[in-house]
């Protein structure tokens, strides 16, 4: 089912989505019920008022049935994790050791349209972050990309709220001209688990984007040994009605 079709169907059921369309649907339904009642009344000799009431009750029962909601929902929910799409800005986190390889993998994946990279690092991963940026800027295919190294002390790098605030102030409140939040992707792969938590919180507001790197190879403990391809995490902000069963 297309996004457009799904939006129209939701608008016909929810007056807050598109009030005018909901009103039009209600009006057309009313005319249909009235015409159907008149047509049947002429053939089976039942008062129009009684027949209209019967048709209305039947329609109400159908609208409240689980069958009706299954019919008007998409056959399957949209994919929550898909291959990462292109972006102009990329937010990354430098890890200690071989984990920083995911940073390079993400930059290379988005290289075609990438304009700006914000690389956050702790005191411990500062040297690794600087070395990587120096290496990447020396490559002709990446030389046009602007790199911003943003330091956090070890406490801040391990504090979800400080990470979230740092992204908010350094990235979204200082976007380059011509760049909007939808152009930026936050990669939550690097750093510690608490760092990842802060990055995820920064990417939650509607209109922002998140991605994660799925390792191409893992060790016995499940830790990534070789970076794979980044995947975008899509969040559906629409609230759907939950049908309770007895």
Short mmCIF file of C-alpha atoms in Angstrom, two decimals:
data_model
loop_
_atom_site.label_atom_id
_atom_site.label_comp_id
_atom_site.label_asym_id
_atom_site.label_seq_id
_atom_site.Cartn_x
_atom_site.Cartn_y
_atom_site.Cartn_z
CA UNK A 1 0.00 0.00 0.00
CA UNK A 2 1.40 3.41 -0.98
CA UNK A 3 2.06 6.14 1.58
CA UNK A 4 -0.54 8.34 -0.11
CA UNK A 5 -3.26 5.67 0.05
CA UNK A 6 -2.48 4.96 3.70
CA UNK A 7 -2.65 8.68 4.54
CA UNK A 8 -6.06 9.01 2.87
CA UNK A 9 -7.41 5.99 4.72
CA UNK A 10 -6.16 7.29 8.05
CA UNK A 11 -7.71 10.70 7.33
CA UNK A 12 -11.11 9.09 6.67
CA UNK A 13 -10.95 7.40 10.09
CA UNK A 14 -9.28 10.14 12.13
CA UNK A 15 -10.82 13.66 12.05
CA UNK A 16 -7.57 15.18 13.35
CA UNK A 17 -5.48 14.05 10.38
CA UNK A 18 -7.22 16.00 7.59
CA UNK A 19 -10.50 17.43 8.98
CA UNK A 20 -11.85 18.49 5.58
CA UNK A 21 -11.34 15.04 4.09
CA UNK A 22 -12.96 13.40 7.13
CA UNK A 23 -15.96 15.74 6.80
CA UNK A 24 -16.26 14.97 3.09
CA UNK A 25 -16.14 11.23 3.77
CA UNK A 26 -18.82 11.57 6.45
CA UNK A 27 -21.03 13.61 4.08
CA UNK A 28 -20.69 11.13 1.24
CA UNK A 29 -21.39 8.22 3.60
CA UNK A 30 -24.53 9.96 4.85
CA UNK A 31 -25.81 10.46 1.31
CA UNK A 32 -25.04 6.84 0.51
CA UNK A 33 -26.94 5.57 3.55
CA UNK A 34 -29.93 7.79 2.70
CA UNK A 35 -30.05 6.70 -0.95
CA UNK A 36 -29.63 3.03 -0.06
CA UNK A 37 -32.43 3.28 2.50
CA UNK A 38 -34.80 4.91 -0.01
CA UNK A 39 -34.00 2.33 -2.67
CA UNK A 40 -34.63 -0.60 -0.31
CA UNK A 41 -37.76 0.99 1.20
CA UNK A 42 -39.39 1.15 -2.25
CA UNK A 43 -38.86 -2.59 -2.73
CA UNK A 44 -39.47 -4.16 0.65
CA UNK A 45 -42.07 -1.70 1.99
CA UNK A 46 -40.32 -0.73 5.23
CA UNK A 47 -40.54 2.85 6.54
CA UNK A 48 -37.50 4.88 5.44
CA UNK A 49 -36.70 5.93 9.01
CA UNK A 50 -36.61 2.36 10.29
CA UNK A 51 -34.49 1.19 7.36
CA UNK A 52 -32.06 4.09 7.75
CA UNK A 53 -31.63 3.16 11.41
CA UNK A 54 -30.94 -0.47 10.50
CA UNK A 55 -28.36 0.51 7.87
CA UNK A 56 -26.70 2.92 10.33
CA UNK A 57 -26.43 0.22 13.01
CA UNK A 58 -24.97 -2.27 10.54
CA UNK A 59 -22.44 0.33 9.37
CA UNK A 60 -21.45 1.12 12.97
CA UNK A 61 -20.91 -2.59 13.70
CA UNK A 62 -18.70 -2.96 10.62
CA UNK A 63 -16.62 0.12 11.51
CA UNK A 64 -15.96 -1.21 15.01
CA UNK A 65 -14.97 -4.69 13.89
CA UNK A 66 -11.41 -6.00 13.87
CA UNK A 67 -11.98 -7.12 10.30
CA UNK A 68 -12.49 -3.52 9.18
CA UNK A 69 -9.24 -2.34 10.84
CA UNK A 70 -7.27 -5.22 9.33
CA UNK A 71 -8.65 -4.26 5.92
CA UNK A 72 -7.66 -0.60 6.26
CA UNK A 73 -4.18 -1.15 7.67
CA UNK A 74 -1.14 -1.79 5.47
CA UNK A 75 -0.48 -5.49 4.92
CA UNK A 76 2.80 -5.24 6.80
CA UNK A 77 4.54 -2.52 8.84
CA UNK A 78 7.23 -0.45 7.11
CA UNK A 79 10.80 -1.67 7.49
CA UNK A 80 12.40 -0.25 10.64
CA UNK A 81 16.02 -0.86 9.58
CA UNK A 82 17.06 -0.30 5.97
CA UNK A 83 20.36 0.40 4.17
CA UNK A 84 21.40 3.95 5.04
CA UNK A 85 20.35 6.60 2.54
CA UNK A 86 22.47 9.52 1.39
CA UNK A 87 23.13 12.51 3.63
CA UNK A 88 25.00 15.81 3.66
CA UNK A 89 26.05 15.74 7.31
CA UNK A 90 27.29 12.89 9.47
CA UNK A 91 27.70 12.74 13.26
CA UNK A 92 30.21 10.14 14.43
CA UNK A 93 31.99 9.00 17.59
CA UNK A 94 35.63 7.94 17.82
CA UNK A 95 36.21 4.75 19.78
CA UNK A 96 39.44 3.46 21.21
CA UNK A 97 41.19 0.64 19.35
CA UNK A 98 39.93 -0.99 16.17
CA UNK A 99 36.38 0.29 16.74
CA UNK A 100 37.24 3.57 15.05
CA UNK A 101 37.21 1.69 11.73
CA UNK A 102 33.42 2.06 11.73
CA UNK A 103 33.90 5.83 11.44
CA UNK A 104 35.85 5.47 8.20
CA UNK A 105 33.33 2.91 6.90
CA UNK A 106 30.44 5.33 7.51
CA UNK A 107 32.23 8.23 5.82
CA UNK A 108 33.06 6.16 2.77
CA UNK A 109 29.47 4.92 2.53
CA UNK A 110 28.10 8.49 2.38
CA UNK A 111 31.06 10.03 0.55
CA UNK A 112 29.17 10.88 -2.68
CA UNK A 113 26.96 13.57 -1.14
CA UNK A 114 28.72 14.22 2.15
CA UNK A 115 29.62 17.83 2.97
CA UNK A 116 30.25 17.91 6.72
CA UNK A 117 31.40 15.45 9.38
CA UNK A 118 31.18 16.08 13.11
CA UNK A 119 33.50 13.66 14.92
CA UNK A 120 33.08 13.56 18.70
CA UNK A 121 35.85 12.04 20.78
CA UNK A 122 36.98 11.60 24.37
CA UNK A 123 40.38 12.52 25.77
CA UNK A 124 41.41 8.90 25.32
CA UNK A 125 40.35 8.67 21.66
CA UNK A 126 41.53 12.17 20.64
CA UNK A 127 44.77 11.02 18.99
CA UNK A 128 43.00 8.28 17.04
CA UNK A 129 40.37 10.79 15.85
CA UNK A 130 42.97 13.32 14.70
CA UNK A 131 45.01 10.66 12.90
CA UNK A 132 41.96 9.37 11.07
CA UNK A 133 40.87 12.84 9.95
CA UNK A 134 44.38 13.64 8.71
CA UNK A 135 44.38 10.38 6.74
CA UNK A 136 40.93 10.97 5.21
CA UNK A 137 41.55 14.60 4.25
CA UNK A 138 44.61 13.48 2.29
CA UNK A 139 42.40 11.32 0.03
CA UNK A 140 41.33 13.17 -3.15
CA UNK A 141 37.79 11.76 -3.09
CA UNK A 142 37.25 13.02 0.48
CA UNK A 143 39.24 16.25 0.44
CA UNK A 144 36.15 18.43 -0.17
CA UNK A 145 34.44 17.22 3.07
CA UNK A 146 34.60 19.54 6.06
CA UNK A 147 35.64 17.82 9.29
CA UNK A 148 34.87 19.16 12.76
CA UNK A 149 36.56 17.49 15.73
CA UNK A 150 34.59 18.03 18.92
CA UNK A 151 36.30 17.02 22.19
CA UNK A 152 34.47 15.79 25.27
CA UNK A 153 36.20 14.93 28.51
CA UNK A 154 36.03 11.31 29.61
CA UNK A 155 33.16 12.05 31.99
CA UNK A 156 31.15 13.85 29.30
CA UNK A 157 31.78 11.10 26.75
CA UNK A 158 30.35 8.64 29.29
CA UNK A 159 27.33 10.82 30.13
CA UNK A 160 24.25 10.41 27.87
CA UNK A 161 22.83 13.83 28.66
CA UNK A 162 26.11 15.64 27.95
CA UNK A 163 26.44 13.78 24.66
CA UNK A 164 22.88 14.71 23.69
CA UNK A 165 23.41 18.39 24.57
CA UNK A 166 26.74 18.48 22.72
CA UNK A 167 25.10 17.20 19.53
CA UNK A 168 22.19 19.61 19.93
CA UNK A 169 24.41 22.66 20.30
CA UNK A 170 27.30 21.72 18.02
CA UNK A 171 25.29 20.23 15.15
CA UNK A 172 21.59 21.12 15.01
CA UNK A 173 21.88 24.66 16.35
CA UNK A 174 24.78 25.43 14.03
CA UNK A 175 23.85 23.75 10.75
CA UNK A 176 25.64 25.11 7.68
CA UNK A 177 23.60 27.25 5.31
CA UNK A 178 21.46 25.12 3.03
CA UNK A 179 21.46 22.14 5.37
CA UNK A 180 18.38 21.03 7.33
CA UNK A 181 18.04 18.41 10.11
CA UNK A 182 16.83 15.79 7.61
CA UNK A 183 20.19 16.09 5.83
CA UNK A 184 22.08 14.93 8.92
CA UNK A 185 22.55 11.34 10.11
CA UNK A 186 23.75 10.38 13.59
CA UNK A 187 25.76 7.17 13.62
CA UNK A 188 25.32 5.58 17.06
CA UNK A 189 27.94 2.87 16.53
CA UNK A 190 31.03 4.40 18.10
CA UNK A 191 31.82 5.19 21.70
CA UNK A 192 30.58 3.45 24.83
CA UNK A 193 27.05 2.28 25.53
CA UNK A 194 26.35 5.47 27.45
CA UNK A 195 27.68 7.49 24.50
CA UNK A 196 25.34 5.57 22.21
CA UNK A 197 22.43 6.32 24.53
CA UNK A 198 23.07 10.06 24.33
CA UNK A 199 23.42 9.93 20.54
CA UNK A 200 20.15 8.00 20.25
CA UNK A 201 18.35 10.58 22.39
CA UNK A 202 19.65 13.38 20.17
CA UNK A 203 18.26 11.61 17.10
CA UNK A 204 14.78 10.93 18.50
CA UNK A 205 12.98 14.21 17.62
CA UNK A 206 10.91 13.93 14.46
CA UNK A 207 12.80 14.87 11.32
CA UNK A 208 16.16 13.54 12.54
CA UNK A 209 17.90 10.39 11.35
CA UNK A 210 19.85 7.59 13.00
CA UNK A 211 22.04 4.82 11.67
CA UNK A 212 24.11 1.95 13.02
CA UNK A 213 26.91 -0.16 11.55
CA UNK A 214 26.29 -3.90 11.34
CA UNK A 215 29.66 -5.65 11.68
CA UNK A 216 30.71 -7.83 8.77
CA UNK A 217 32.56 -10.09 11.22
CA UNK A 218 32.21 -10.70 14.96
CA UNK A 219 34.23 -12.51 17.59
CA UNK A 220 32.87 -15.23 19.88
CA UNK A 221 31.60 -12.62 22.33
CA UNK A 222 29.64 -10.84 19.60
CA UNK A 223 32.01 -7.84 19.35
CA UNK A 224 32.55 -6.45 15.87
CA UNK A 225 35.91 -7.23 14.29
CA UNK A 226 35.29 -5.84 10.81
CA UNK A 227 32.92 -2.94 9.98
CA UNK A 228 30.09 -3.70 7.60
CA UNK A 229 27.50 -1.45 5.98
CA UNK A 230 25.54 1.22 7.88
CA UNK A 231 21.80 0.77 8.28
CA UNK A 232 19.32 3.55 8.96
CA UNK A 233 16.91 3.20 11.90
CA UNK A 234 13.48 4.49 10.94
CA UNK A 235 11.07 5.53 13.66
CA UNK A 236 7.32 5.71 12.97
CA UNK A 237 5.92 8.70 14.88
CA UNK A 238 2.26 7.95 14.10
CA UNK A 239 0.22 6.57 17.00
CA UNK A 240 -2.03 3.72 15.93
CA UNK A 241 -5.18 2.58 17.64
CA UNK A 242 -4.72 -0.63 19.60
CA UNK A 243 -7.59 -3.04 19.41
CA UNK A 244 -8.08 -4.75 22.77
CA UNK A 245 -9.30 -8.29 22.78
CA UNK A 246 -11.35 -9.69 25.65
#
